[in-house]
Short mmCIF file of C-alpha atoms and ligand atoms in Angstrom, two decimals:
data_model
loop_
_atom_site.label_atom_id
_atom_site.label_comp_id
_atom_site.label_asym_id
_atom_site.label_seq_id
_atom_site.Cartn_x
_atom_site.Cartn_y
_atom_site.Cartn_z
CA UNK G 1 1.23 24.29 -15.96
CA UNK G 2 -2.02 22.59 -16.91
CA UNK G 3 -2.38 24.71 -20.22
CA UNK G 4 -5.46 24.35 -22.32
CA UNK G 5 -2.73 23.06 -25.19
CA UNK G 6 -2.75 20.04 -23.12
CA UNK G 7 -5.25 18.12 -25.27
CA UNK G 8 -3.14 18.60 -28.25
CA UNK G 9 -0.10 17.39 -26.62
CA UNK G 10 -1.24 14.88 -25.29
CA UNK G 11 -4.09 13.23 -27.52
CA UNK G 12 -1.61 10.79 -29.19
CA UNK G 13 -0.78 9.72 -25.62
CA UNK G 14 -4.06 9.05 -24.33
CA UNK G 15 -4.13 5.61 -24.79
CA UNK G 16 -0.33 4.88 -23.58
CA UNK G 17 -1.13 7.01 -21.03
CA UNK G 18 -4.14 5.23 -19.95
CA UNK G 19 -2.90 2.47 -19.47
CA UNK G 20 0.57 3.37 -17.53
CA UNK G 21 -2.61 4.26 -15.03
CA UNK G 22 -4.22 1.44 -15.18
CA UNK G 23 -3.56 -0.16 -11.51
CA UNK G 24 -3.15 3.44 -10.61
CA UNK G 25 -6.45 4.98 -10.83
CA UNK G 26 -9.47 3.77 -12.43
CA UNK G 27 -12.96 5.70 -13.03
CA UNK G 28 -11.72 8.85 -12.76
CA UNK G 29 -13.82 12.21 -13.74
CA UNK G 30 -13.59 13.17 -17.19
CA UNK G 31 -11.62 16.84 -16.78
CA UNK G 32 -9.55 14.97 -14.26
CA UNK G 33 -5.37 14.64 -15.93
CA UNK G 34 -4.86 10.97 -15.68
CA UNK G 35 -1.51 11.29 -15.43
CA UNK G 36 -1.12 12.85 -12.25
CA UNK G 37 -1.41 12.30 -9.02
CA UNK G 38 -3.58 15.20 -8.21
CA UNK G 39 -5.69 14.66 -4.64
CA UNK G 40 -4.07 13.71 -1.57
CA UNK G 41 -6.35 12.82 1.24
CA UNK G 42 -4.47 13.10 4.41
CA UNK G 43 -6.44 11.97 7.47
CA UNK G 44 -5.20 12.54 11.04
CA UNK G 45 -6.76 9.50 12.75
CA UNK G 46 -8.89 10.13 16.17
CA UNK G 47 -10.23 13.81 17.55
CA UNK G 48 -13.02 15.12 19.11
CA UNK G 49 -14.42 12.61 21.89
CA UNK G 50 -11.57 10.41 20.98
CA UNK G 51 -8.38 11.34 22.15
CA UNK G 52 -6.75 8.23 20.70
CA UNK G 53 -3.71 6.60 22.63
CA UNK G 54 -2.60 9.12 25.62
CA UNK G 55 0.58 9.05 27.39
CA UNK G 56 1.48 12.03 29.88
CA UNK G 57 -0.10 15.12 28.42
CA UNK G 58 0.63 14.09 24.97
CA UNK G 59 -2.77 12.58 23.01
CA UNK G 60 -2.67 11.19 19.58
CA UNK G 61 -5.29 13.00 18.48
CA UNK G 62 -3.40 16.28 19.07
CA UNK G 63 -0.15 14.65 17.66
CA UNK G 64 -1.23 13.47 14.43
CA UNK G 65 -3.36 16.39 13.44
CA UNK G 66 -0.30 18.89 13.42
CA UNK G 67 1.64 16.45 11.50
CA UNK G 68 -1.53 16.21 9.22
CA UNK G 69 -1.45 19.63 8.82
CA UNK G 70 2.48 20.51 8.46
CA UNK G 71 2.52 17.54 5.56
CA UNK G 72 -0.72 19.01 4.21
CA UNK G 73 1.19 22.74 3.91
CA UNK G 74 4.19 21.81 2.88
CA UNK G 75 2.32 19.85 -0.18
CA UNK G 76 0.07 22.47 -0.96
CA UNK G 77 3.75 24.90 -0.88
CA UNK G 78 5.76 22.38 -3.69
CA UNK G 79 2.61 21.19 -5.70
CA UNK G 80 -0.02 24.32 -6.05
CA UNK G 81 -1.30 22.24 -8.40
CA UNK G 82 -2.18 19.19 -5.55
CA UNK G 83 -5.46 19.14 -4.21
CA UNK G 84 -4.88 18.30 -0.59
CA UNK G 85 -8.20 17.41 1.10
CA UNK G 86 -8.21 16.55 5.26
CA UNK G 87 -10.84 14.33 6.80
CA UNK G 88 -10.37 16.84 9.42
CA UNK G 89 -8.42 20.03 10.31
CA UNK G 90 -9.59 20.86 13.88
CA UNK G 91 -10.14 18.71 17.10
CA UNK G 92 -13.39 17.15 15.97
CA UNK G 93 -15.00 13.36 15.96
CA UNK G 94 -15.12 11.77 12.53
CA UNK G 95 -16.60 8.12 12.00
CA UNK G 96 -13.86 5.80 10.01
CA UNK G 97 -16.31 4.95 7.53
CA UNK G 98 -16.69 8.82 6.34
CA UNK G 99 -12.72 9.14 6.40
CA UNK G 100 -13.16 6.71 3.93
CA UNK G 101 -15.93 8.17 2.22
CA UNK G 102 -14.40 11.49 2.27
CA UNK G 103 -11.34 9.97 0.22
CA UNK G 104 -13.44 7.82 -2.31
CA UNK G 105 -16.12 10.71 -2.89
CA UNK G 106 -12.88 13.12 -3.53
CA UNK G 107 -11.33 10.83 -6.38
CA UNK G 108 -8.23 11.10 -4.23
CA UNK G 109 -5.39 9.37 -5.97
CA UNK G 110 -3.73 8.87 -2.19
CA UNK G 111 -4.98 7.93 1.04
CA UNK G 112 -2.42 9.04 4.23
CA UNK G 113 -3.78 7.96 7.59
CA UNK G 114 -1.65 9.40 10.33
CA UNK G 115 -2.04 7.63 14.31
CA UNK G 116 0.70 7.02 16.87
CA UNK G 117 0.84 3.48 18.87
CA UNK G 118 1.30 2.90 22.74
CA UNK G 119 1.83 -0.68 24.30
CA UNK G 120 2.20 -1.63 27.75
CA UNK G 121 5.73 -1.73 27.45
CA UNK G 122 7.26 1.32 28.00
CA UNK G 123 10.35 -0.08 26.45
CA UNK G 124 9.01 -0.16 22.87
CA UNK G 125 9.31 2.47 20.61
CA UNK G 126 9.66 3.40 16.67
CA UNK G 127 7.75 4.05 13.73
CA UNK G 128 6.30 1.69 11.04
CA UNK G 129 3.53 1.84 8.42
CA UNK G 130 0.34 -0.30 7.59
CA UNK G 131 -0.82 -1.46 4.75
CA UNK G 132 -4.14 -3.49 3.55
CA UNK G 133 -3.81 -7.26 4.42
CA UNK G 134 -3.16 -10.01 6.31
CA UNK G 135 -1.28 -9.87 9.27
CA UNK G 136 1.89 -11.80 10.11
CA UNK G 137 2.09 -11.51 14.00
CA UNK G 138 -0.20 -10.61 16.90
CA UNK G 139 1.09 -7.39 17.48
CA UNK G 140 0.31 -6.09 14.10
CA UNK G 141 -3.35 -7.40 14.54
CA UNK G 142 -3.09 -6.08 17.99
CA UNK G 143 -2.70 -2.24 16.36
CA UNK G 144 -5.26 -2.85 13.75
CA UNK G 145 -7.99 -3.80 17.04
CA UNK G 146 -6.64 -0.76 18.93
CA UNK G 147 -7.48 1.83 15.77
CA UNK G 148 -10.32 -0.46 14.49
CA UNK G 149 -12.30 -0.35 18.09
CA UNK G 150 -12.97 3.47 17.59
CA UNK G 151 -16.26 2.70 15.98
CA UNK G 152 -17.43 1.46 18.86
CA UNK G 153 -17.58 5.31 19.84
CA UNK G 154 -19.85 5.39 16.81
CA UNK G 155 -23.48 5.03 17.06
CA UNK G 156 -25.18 1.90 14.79
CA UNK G 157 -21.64 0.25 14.05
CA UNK G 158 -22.77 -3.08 14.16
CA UNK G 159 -25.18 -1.90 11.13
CA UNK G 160 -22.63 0.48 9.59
CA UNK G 161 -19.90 -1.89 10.13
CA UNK G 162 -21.98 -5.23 9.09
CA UNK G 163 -21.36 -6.52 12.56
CA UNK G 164 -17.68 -5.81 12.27
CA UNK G 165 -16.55 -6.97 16.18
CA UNK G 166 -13.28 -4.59 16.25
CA UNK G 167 -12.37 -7.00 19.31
CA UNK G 168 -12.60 -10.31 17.96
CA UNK G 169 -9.83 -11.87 16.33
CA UNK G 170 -12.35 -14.13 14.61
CA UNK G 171 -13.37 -10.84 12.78
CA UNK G 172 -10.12 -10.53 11.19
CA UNK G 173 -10.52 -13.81 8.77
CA UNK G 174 -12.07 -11.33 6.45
CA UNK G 175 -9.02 -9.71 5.58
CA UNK G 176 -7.09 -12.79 5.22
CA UNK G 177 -7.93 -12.77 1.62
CA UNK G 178 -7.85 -9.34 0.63
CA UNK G 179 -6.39 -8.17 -2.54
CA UNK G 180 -6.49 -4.82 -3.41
CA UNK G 181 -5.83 -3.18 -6.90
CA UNK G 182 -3.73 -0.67 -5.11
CA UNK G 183 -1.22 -2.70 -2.62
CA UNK G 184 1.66 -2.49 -5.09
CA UNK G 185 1.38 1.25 -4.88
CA UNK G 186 0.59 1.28 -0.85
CA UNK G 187 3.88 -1.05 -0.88
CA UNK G 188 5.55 1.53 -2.41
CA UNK G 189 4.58 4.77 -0.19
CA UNK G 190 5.08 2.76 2.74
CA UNK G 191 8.19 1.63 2.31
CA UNK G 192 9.22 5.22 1.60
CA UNK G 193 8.05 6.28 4.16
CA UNK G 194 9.76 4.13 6.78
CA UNK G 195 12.92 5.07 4.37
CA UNK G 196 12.57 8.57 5.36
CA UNK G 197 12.09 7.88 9.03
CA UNK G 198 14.96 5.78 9.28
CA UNK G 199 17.58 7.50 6.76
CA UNK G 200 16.52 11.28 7.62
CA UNK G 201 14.34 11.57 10.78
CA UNK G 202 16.98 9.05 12.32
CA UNK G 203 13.52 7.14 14.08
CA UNK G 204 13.87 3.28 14.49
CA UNK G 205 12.22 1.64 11.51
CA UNK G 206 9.60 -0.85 12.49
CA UNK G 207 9.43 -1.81 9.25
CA UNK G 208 6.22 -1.74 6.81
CA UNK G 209 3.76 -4.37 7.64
CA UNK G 210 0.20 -5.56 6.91
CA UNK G 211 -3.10 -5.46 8.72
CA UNK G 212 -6.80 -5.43 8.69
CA UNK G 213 -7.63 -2.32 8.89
CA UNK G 214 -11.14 -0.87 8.48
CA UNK G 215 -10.34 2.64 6.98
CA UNK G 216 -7.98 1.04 4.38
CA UNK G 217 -10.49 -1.08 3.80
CA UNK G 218 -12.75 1.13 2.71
CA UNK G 219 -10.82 3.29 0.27
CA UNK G 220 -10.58 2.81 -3.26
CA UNK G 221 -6.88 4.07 -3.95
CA UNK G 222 -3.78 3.70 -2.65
CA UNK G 223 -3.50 4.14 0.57
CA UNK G 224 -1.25 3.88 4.04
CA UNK G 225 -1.37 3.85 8.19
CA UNK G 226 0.96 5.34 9.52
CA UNK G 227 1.98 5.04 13.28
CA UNK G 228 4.54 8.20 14.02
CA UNK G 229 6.02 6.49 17.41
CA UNK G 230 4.46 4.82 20.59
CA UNK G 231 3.33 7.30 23.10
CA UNK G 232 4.04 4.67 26.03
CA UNK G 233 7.55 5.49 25.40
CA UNK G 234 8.60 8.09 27.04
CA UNK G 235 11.42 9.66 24.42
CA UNK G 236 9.22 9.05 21.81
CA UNK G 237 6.29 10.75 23.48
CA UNK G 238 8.66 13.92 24.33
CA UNK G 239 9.88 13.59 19.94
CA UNK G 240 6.41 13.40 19.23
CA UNK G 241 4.87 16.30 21.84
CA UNK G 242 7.95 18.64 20.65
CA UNK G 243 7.24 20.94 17.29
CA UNK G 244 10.42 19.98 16.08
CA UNK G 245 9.25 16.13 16.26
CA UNK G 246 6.09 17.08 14.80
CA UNK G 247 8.00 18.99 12.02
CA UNK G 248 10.45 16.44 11.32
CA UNK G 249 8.11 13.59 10.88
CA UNK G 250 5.97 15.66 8.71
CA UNK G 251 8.86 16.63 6.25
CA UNK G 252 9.81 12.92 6.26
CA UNK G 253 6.23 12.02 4.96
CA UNK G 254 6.84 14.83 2.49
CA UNK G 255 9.60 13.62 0.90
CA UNK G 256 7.97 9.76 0.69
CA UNK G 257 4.92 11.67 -0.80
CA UNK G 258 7.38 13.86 -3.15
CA UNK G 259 9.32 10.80 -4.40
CA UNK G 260 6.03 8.11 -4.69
CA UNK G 261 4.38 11.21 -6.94
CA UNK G 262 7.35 11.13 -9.04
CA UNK G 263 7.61 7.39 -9.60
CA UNK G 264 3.70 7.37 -10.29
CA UNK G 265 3.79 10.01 -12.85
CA UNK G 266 6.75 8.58 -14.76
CA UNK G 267 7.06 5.88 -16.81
CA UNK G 268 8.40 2.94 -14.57
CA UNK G 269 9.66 -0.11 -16.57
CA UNK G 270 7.12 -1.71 -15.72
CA UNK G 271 4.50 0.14 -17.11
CA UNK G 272 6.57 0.25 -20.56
CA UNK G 273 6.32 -3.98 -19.68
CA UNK G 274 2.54 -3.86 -19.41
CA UNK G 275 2.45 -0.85 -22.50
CA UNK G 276 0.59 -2.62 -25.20
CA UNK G 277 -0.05 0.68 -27.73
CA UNK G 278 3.57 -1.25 -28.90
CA UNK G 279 2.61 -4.79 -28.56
CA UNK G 280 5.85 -5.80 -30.74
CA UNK G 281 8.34 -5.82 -27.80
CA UNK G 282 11.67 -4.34 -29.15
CA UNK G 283 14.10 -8.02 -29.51
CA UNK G 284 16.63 -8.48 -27.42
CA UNK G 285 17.99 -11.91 -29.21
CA UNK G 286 20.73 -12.47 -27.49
CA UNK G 287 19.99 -11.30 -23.97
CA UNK G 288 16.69 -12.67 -23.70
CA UNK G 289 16.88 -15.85 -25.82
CA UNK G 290 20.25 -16.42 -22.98
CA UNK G 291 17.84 -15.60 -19.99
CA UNK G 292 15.16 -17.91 -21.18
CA UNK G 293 17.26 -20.67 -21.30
CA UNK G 294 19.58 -20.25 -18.56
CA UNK G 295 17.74 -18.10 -16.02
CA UNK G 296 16.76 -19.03 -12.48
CA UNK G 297 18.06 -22.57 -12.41
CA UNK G 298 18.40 -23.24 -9.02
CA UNK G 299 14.34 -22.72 -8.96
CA UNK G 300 12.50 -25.49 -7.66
CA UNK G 301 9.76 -26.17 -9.75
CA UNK G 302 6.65 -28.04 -8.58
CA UNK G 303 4.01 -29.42 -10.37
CA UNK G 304 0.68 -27.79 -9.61
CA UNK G 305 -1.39 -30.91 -10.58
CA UNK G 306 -1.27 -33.14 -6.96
CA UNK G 307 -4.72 -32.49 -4.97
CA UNK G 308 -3.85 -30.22 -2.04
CA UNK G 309 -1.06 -29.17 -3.53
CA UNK G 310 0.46 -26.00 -2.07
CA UNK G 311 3.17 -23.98 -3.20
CA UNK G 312 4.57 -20.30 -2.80
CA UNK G 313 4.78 -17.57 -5.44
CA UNK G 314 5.66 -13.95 -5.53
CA UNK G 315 3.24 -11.70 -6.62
CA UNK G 316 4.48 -9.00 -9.27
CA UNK G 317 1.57 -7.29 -10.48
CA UNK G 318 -2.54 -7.05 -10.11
CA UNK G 319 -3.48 -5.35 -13.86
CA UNK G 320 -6.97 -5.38 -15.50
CA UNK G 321 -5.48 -6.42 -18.34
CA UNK G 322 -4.83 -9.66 -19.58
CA UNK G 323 -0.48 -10.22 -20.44
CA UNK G 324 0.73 -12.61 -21.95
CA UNK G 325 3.15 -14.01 -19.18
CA UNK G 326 6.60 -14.38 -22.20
CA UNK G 327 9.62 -12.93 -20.91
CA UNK G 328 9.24 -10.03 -22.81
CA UNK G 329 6.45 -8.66 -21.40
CA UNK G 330 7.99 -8.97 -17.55
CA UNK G 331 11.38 -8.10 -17.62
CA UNK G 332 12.99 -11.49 -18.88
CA UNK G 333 11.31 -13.53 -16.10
CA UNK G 334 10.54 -16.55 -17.76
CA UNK G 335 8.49 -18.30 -15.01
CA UNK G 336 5.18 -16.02 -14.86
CA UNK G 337 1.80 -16.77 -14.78
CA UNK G 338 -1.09 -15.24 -14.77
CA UNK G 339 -4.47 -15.97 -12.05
CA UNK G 340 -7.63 -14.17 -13.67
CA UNK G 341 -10.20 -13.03 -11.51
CA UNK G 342 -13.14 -11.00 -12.34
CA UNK G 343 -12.12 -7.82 -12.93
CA UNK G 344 -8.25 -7.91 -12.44
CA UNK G 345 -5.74 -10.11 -13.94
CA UNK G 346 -2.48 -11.04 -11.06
CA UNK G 347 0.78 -12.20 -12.15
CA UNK G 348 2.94 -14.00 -10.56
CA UNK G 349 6.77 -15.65 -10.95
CA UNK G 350 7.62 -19.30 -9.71
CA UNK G 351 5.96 -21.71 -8.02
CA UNK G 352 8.61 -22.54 -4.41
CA UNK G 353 7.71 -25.08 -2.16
CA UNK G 354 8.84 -23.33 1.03
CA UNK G 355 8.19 -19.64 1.97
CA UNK G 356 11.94 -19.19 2.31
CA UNK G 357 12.72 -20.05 -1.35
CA UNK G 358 10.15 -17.91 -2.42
CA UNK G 359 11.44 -14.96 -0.20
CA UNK G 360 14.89 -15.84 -1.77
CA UNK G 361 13.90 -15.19 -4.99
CA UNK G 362 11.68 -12.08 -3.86
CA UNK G 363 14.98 -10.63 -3.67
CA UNK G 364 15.96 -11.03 -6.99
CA UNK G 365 12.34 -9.89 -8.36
CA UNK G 366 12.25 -6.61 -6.22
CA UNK G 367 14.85 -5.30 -8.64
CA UNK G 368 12.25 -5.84 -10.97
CA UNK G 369 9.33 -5.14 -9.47
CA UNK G 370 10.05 -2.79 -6.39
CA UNK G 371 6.29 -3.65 -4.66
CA UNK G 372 6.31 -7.73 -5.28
CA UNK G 373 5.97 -10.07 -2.49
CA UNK G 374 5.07 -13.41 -1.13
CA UNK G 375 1.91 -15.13 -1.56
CA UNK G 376 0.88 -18.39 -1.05
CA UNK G 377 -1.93 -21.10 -3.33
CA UNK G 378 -3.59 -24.15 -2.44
CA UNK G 379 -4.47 -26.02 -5.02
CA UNK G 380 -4.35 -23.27 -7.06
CA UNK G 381 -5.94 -20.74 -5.26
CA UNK G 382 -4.49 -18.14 -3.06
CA UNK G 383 -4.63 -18.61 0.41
CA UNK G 384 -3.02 -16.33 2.63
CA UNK G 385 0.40 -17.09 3.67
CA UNK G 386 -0.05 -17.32 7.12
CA UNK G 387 -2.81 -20.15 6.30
CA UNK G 388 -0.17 -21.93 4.41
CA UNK G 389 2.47 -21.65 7.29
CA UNK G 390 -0.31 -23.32 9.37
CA UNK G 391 -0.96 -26.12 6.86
CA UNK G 392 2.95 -27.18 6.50
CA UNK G 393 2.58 -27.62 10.22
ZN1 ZN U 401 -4.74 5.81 16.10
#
């Protein structure tokens, strides 16, 4: 498909096409075609001397790497054209900072990390799927400590992992302000994913949450964790340990991978929002001049000028670029604005002064914006949202 006509083609588009990638992929080799999402990293988590979580005769290790494997094949069968890369592909020990390496050094344009869970429970089962952040609850910080601890298998990881404690929740503050480039994307993959499990592999849906974990961490692209089932359970340790399981979970990550490479590589509305090669937005007098006025009334509005003031906001979109935040150039919401960092640009709509407005209106937005969500500032800075749960205390 890639013909050598493709310049031609495509040379008018370079510029629009750019920058529909722009919180896609950024550096990017020069023969590589921006416009596709063309290396997968897939990386079944554990192996070698660690077996990961064990339950019966079942090891994660041994789990995740077949399901590695069947989503890596079944990639490589619909997209040729995919470069599908493995941190590993047999029953060997790979440090998490080279699974990251692996996927930066690659230029992959996705990042899959595949583990399964066990608690002490027995009871507990179903799937759900990590991104980078913050987490909301114990247990999710509990799961990021259980696949963060095996570097201690890893000689030097206090120097490698800059004295990283895997164990210590004090060692999680660091990724209480994390914002990566790529979470609107990760949002997007992981919430397909858990789609798929629910709708089509009929597995309970955990839901998609956030946590510190070191291998996301470390990549530079989108990227996911995703926990196939809890091997404490023991149905979902017999699903898992069964080559149907195996195969069912893999085609389920398939079609989240199909469908995420599909939105990535089209133009979403959003990128013809962000599109500036036609900074004249077409006018929509009536429509938007309406929404303007009328839209979102019920918002409460505070004032950002108190001292230790602290308010809620959702979170639409992290560009390099610099928007203006008019309707126009976000859909019709007339309440954005814009937080400029050093190298990225984040926009946001409405300021809420509890989390549940704000999650009200997320609602609303995600028709929008599909990967939006909650955040929280203090004084104008963001501050993570469990910090600002703690401060309304
Ligand atoms: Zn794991």
């Amino acid at each position: 498909m890639k013909t050598s006509c493709k310049k031609h083609i495509f040379l008018p588009l370079i510029l629009l096409l750019s920058i529909q990638q722009l919180s896609f992929k950024k550096a990017i080799t020069q023969d590589k075609d921006e416009r596709r999402l063309s290396v997968v990293v897939i990386d079944p988590g554990h192996g070698g001397k660690d077996p990961g979580t064990v339950g019966g005769k079942v090891q994660e290790k041994d789990v995740v790497l077949d399901i590695a494997l069947k989503l890596g094949n079944q990639i490589k069968n619909e997209f040729p054209e995919v470069n599908v890369v493995y941190t590993r592909k047999s029953d060997v020990f790979i440090p998490l900072h080279k699974r990251a390496d692996i996927a930066n050094k690659n230029n992959a344009d996705l990042f899959i990390s595949i583990h399964a869970n066990a608690v002490e429970q027995s009871y507990v089962y179903g799937t759900e799927t990590f991104v980078l952040g913050q987490h909301r609850s114990e247990d999710n910080l509990e799961v990021a400590k259980k696949e963060n601890s095996v570097i201690l298998l890893e000689d030097d990881y206090t120097n490698t992992y800059e004295g990283f404690d895997p164990n210590s929740s004090e060692s999680y503050i660091m990724f209480e302000l994390v914002q990566d480039e790529y979470k609107e994307q990760s949002i997007s993959l992981a919430n397909r994913v858990q789609n798929e499990f629910r709708e089509r592999a009929m597995r309970k849906d955990r839901s998609v949450k956030e946590a510190g974990f070191l291998v996301l961490r470390r990549t530079t692209m989108p990227s996911v964790l995703i926990e196939t089932g809890f091997l404490s359970n023991a149905t979902e340790r017999n699903y898992l340990g069964s080559e149907n399981g195996r195969q069912n979970m893999a085609a389920a990550i398939f079609r989240a991978f199909k469908a995420y490479k599909a939105e990535v590589e089209q133009k979403s509305s959003f990128h013809l929002a962000t599109n500036d090669v036609k900074p004249q937005p077409v006018p929509r007098p009536v429509e938007a001049t309406k929404k303007e006025n009328t839209s979102q009334p019920t918002v409460t509005e505070t004032k950002a000028t108190k001292a230790n003031d602290l308010f809620y906001s959702v979170q639409i979109a992290a560009l390099k670029k610099k928007l203006d935040t008019t309707p126009e150039n976000f859909e019709g919401l007339t309440n954005v604005f814009r937080e400029d960092a050093e190298k990225l640009s984040r926009y946001f709509s409405g300021k809420y002064k509890s989390l549940k407005e704000a999650e009200l209106q997320l609602e609303t937005i995600k028709k929008k914006y599909p990967s939006a969500f909650v955040v929280a500032f203090l004084n104008n800075q963001l501050i993570s949202v469990k910090m600002a749960l703690e401060l309304e205390k």
